Amino acid sequence: MKTMGILAAGAILGLAGLTLPAAAADVTGLWATPVHGGQVEISKCGASVCGRIVTSEGIKADPNLKDTKNSDAAKRDRVLKGLQILGGFSGGPTEWTGGQIYNADDGKTYSASLTLDGDNTLKVRGCIVVPLCQTQTWTRVR
């Protein structure tokens, strides 16, 4: 009887261990970009995820920094801090496709995908058209 209880407990713990890695993978959080000291907060947006600019070297120097390079002249007066630059993704929990990323450096929007590479590394791929793509590695801040 005692052996049955130990085996049952071991089986339950074994099954619980199998589910932990899937639960650990979560793209939401604050991510550091590799350029301009940028940080992007990724959060849930319905069934998808989206990301907003939190800070950058430019925003630190001028918190009211505008989106002056936007290809749409009507949007050039927008403040960059808090601006949504990621959206429209589907998938998960470790890979999202079909989304878009806005690049404030050139004022253009690109098709994008996100891939978690461990808990603290995010591969962000933006494409003009495939195969004309560039991938950045973002690092989790929190």
Short mmCIF file of C-alpha atoms in Angstrom, two decimals:
data_model
loop_
_atom_site.label_atom_id
_atom_site.label_comp_id
_atom_site.label_asym_id
_atom_site.label_seq_id
_atom_site.Cartn_x
_atom_site.Cartn_y
_atom_site.Cartn_z
CA MET A 1 0.00 0.00 0.00
CA LYS A 2 2.81 2.38 0.92
CA THR A 3 4.59 1.53 -2.35
CA MET A 4 1.44 2.37 -4.36
CA GLY A 5 1.26 5.82 -2.73
CA ILE A 6 4.93 6.52 -3.49
CA LEU A 7 4.54 5.38 -7.12
CA ALA A 8 1.40 7.50 -7.54
CA ALA A 9 3.13 10.54 -6.05
CA GLY A 10 6.13 9.95 -8.32
CA ALA A 11 3.89 9.70 -11.39
CA ILE A 12 2.10 12.95 -10.49
CA LEU A 13 5.39 14.76 -9.92
CA GLY A 14 6.72 13.38 -13.20
CA LEU A 15 3.69 14.65 -15.11
CA ALA A 16 3.89 18.03 -13.38
CA GLY A 17 7.54 18.28 -14.44
CA LEU A 18 6.54 17.78 -18.06
CA THR A 19 4.25 20.80 -18.01
CA LEU A 20 6.66 23.25 -16.38
CA PRO A 21 8.74 24.19 -19.46
CA ALA A 22 5.63 25.11 -21.45
CA ALA A 23 4.37 27.30 -18.61
CA ALA A 24 7.77 28.99 -18.25
CA ALA A 25 7.78 30.25 -21.87
CA ASP A 26 6.18 33.69 -21.88
CA VAL A 27 6.93 36.50 -24.29
CA THR A 28 5.31 39.17 -22.14
CA GLY A 29 7.66 41.48 -20.29
CA LEU A 30 10.21 44.22 -20.83
CA TRP A 31 12.78 43.56 -23.57
CA ALA A 32 16.02 45.41 -24.41
CA THR A 33 16.69 45.93 -28.11
CA PRO A 34 20.26 45.87 -29.46
CA VAL A 35 20.17 49.43 -30.83
CA HIS A 36 19.81 52.91 -29.32
CA GLY A 37 19.31 51.57 -25.78
CA GLY A 38 15.73 50.72 -26.69
CA GLN A 39 13.29 48.91 -24.44
CA VAL A 40 9.94 47.48 -25.55
CA GLU A 41 7.15 46.23 -23.26
CA ILE A 42 5.37 43.22 -24.76
CA SER A 43 1.93 42.40 -23.40
CA LYS A 44 -1.13 40.33 -24.29
CA CYS A 45 -3.52 41.97 -26.73
CA GLY A 46 -6.51 39.67 -26.95
CA ALA A 47 -5.35 36.37 -28.45
CA SER A 48 -2.17 38.05 -29.71
CA VAL A 49 0.70 40.07 -28.31
CA CYS A 50 1.71 43.67 -28.92
CA GLY A 51 4.67 45.82 -27.98
CA ARG A 52 5.15 49.48 -27.03
CA ILE A 53 8.28 51.60 -26.82
CA VAL A 54 9.19 52.27 -23.19
CA THR A 55 12.49 54.10 -23.60
CA SER A 56 15.57 54.67 -25.76
CA GLU A 57 18.60 56.95 -25.74
CA GLY A 58 16.59 59.51 -27.74
CA ILE A 59 13.60 59.34 -25.38
CA LYS A 60 15.89 59.73 -22.36
CA ALA A 61 17.31 62.89 -23.93
CA ASP A 62 13.85 64.16 -24.94
CA PRO A 63 10.80 62.43 -23.40
CA ASN A 64 8.60 64.15 -26.00
CA LEU A 65 10.60 62.83 -28.97
CA LYS A 66 8.32 62.67 -32.02
CA ASP A 67 7.90 60.11 -34.79
CA THR A 68 9.42 62.54 -37.31
CA LYS A 69 10.58 59.91 -39.83
CA ASN A 70 7.15 58.30 -40.27
CA SER A 71 6.35 57.74 -43.95
CA ASP A 72 2.84 59.05 -43.20
CA ALA A 73 3.22 62.81 -42.68
CA ALA A 74 0.01 62.91 -40.59
CA LYS A 75 1.69 60.68 -37.96
CA ARG A 76 4.95 62.61 -37.57
CA ASP A 77 3.68 64.52 -34.53
CA ARG A 78 3.15 61.31 -32.46
CA VAL A 79 5.29 60.89 -29.34
CA LEU A 80 7.50 57.79 -29.55
CA LYS A 81 7.30 56.92 -25.85
CA GLY A 82 4.39 54.51 -25.47
CA LEU A 83 3.96 54.05 -29.23
CA GLN A 84 2.83 50.56 -30.25
CA ILE A 85 5.43 49.12 -32.65
CA LEU A 86 4.48 45.40 -32.56
CA GLY A 87 1.07 43.92 -33.31
CA GLY A 88 -1.13 41.58 -35.33
CA PHE A 89 0.63 38.33 -34.43
CA SER A 90 -0.90 34.88 -34.20
CA GLY A 91 0.48 31.71 -32.68
CA GLY A 92 2.37 31.19 -29.47
CA PRO A 93 3.40 30.14 -26.92
CA THR A 94 6.96 30.34 -28.31
CA GLU A 95 6.49 31.52 -31.91
CA TRP A 96 4.26 34.25 -33.34
CA THR A 97 3.88 35.01 -37.04
CA GLY A 98 1.86 37.25 -39.32
CA GLY A 99 2.53 40.38 -37.31
CA GLN A 100 4.05 43.75 -38.05
CA ILE A 101 6.86 45.81 -36.59
CA TYR A 102 7.21 49.56 -36.97
CA ASN A 103 10.76 50.92 -37.26
CA ALA A 104 10.89 54.52 -36.03
CA ASP A 105 14.43 54.87 -37.46
CA ASP A 106 13.11 54.80 -41.03
CA GLY A 107 9.39 55.39 -40.45
CA LYS A 108 8.32 52.14 -42.12
CA THR A 109 6.32 49.08 -41.07
CA TYR A 110 7.51 45.56 -41.88
CA SER A 111 6.03 42.07 -41.67
CA ALA A 112 7.41 40.36 -38.57
CA SER A 113 7.69 37.20 -36.53
CA LEU A 114 8.74 36.62 -32.92
CA THR A 115 10.48 33.50 -31.61
CA LEU A 116 11.33 32.85 -27.98
CA ASP A 117 14.77 31.27 -27.70
CA GLY A 118 14.74 30.32 -24.02
CA ASP A 119 13.12 32.40 -21.32
CA ASN A 120 15.31 35.51 -21.78
CA THR A 121 16.03 35.74 -25.51
CA LEU A 122 13.62 36.84 -28.24
CA LYS A 123 14.40 36.66 -31.96
CA VAL A 124 12.55 39.47 -33.75
CA ARG A 125 12.51 39.09 -37.52
CA GLY A 126 11.33 41.90 -39.79
CA CYS A 127 10.96 41.52 -43.56
CA ILE A 128 10.40 43.85 -46.48
CA VAL A 129 9.52 40.67 -48.40
CA VAL A 130 10.95 37.21 -47.73
CA PRO A 131 13.91 36.63 -48.12
CA LEU A 132 14.78 40.32 -47.52
CA CYS A 133 14.67 40.03 -43.72
CA GLN A 134 16.70 41.09 -40.73
CA THR A 135 16.67 39.44 -37.31
CA GLN A 136 17.46 41.15 -34.01
CA THR A 137 18.01 39.45 -30.69
CA TRP A 138 16.21 41.12 -27.81
CA THR A 139 17.10 40.36 -24.19
CA ARG A 140 14.60 40.18 -21.34
CA VAL A 141 14.99 42.95 -18.77
CA ARG A 142 12.10 41.66 -16.60
#
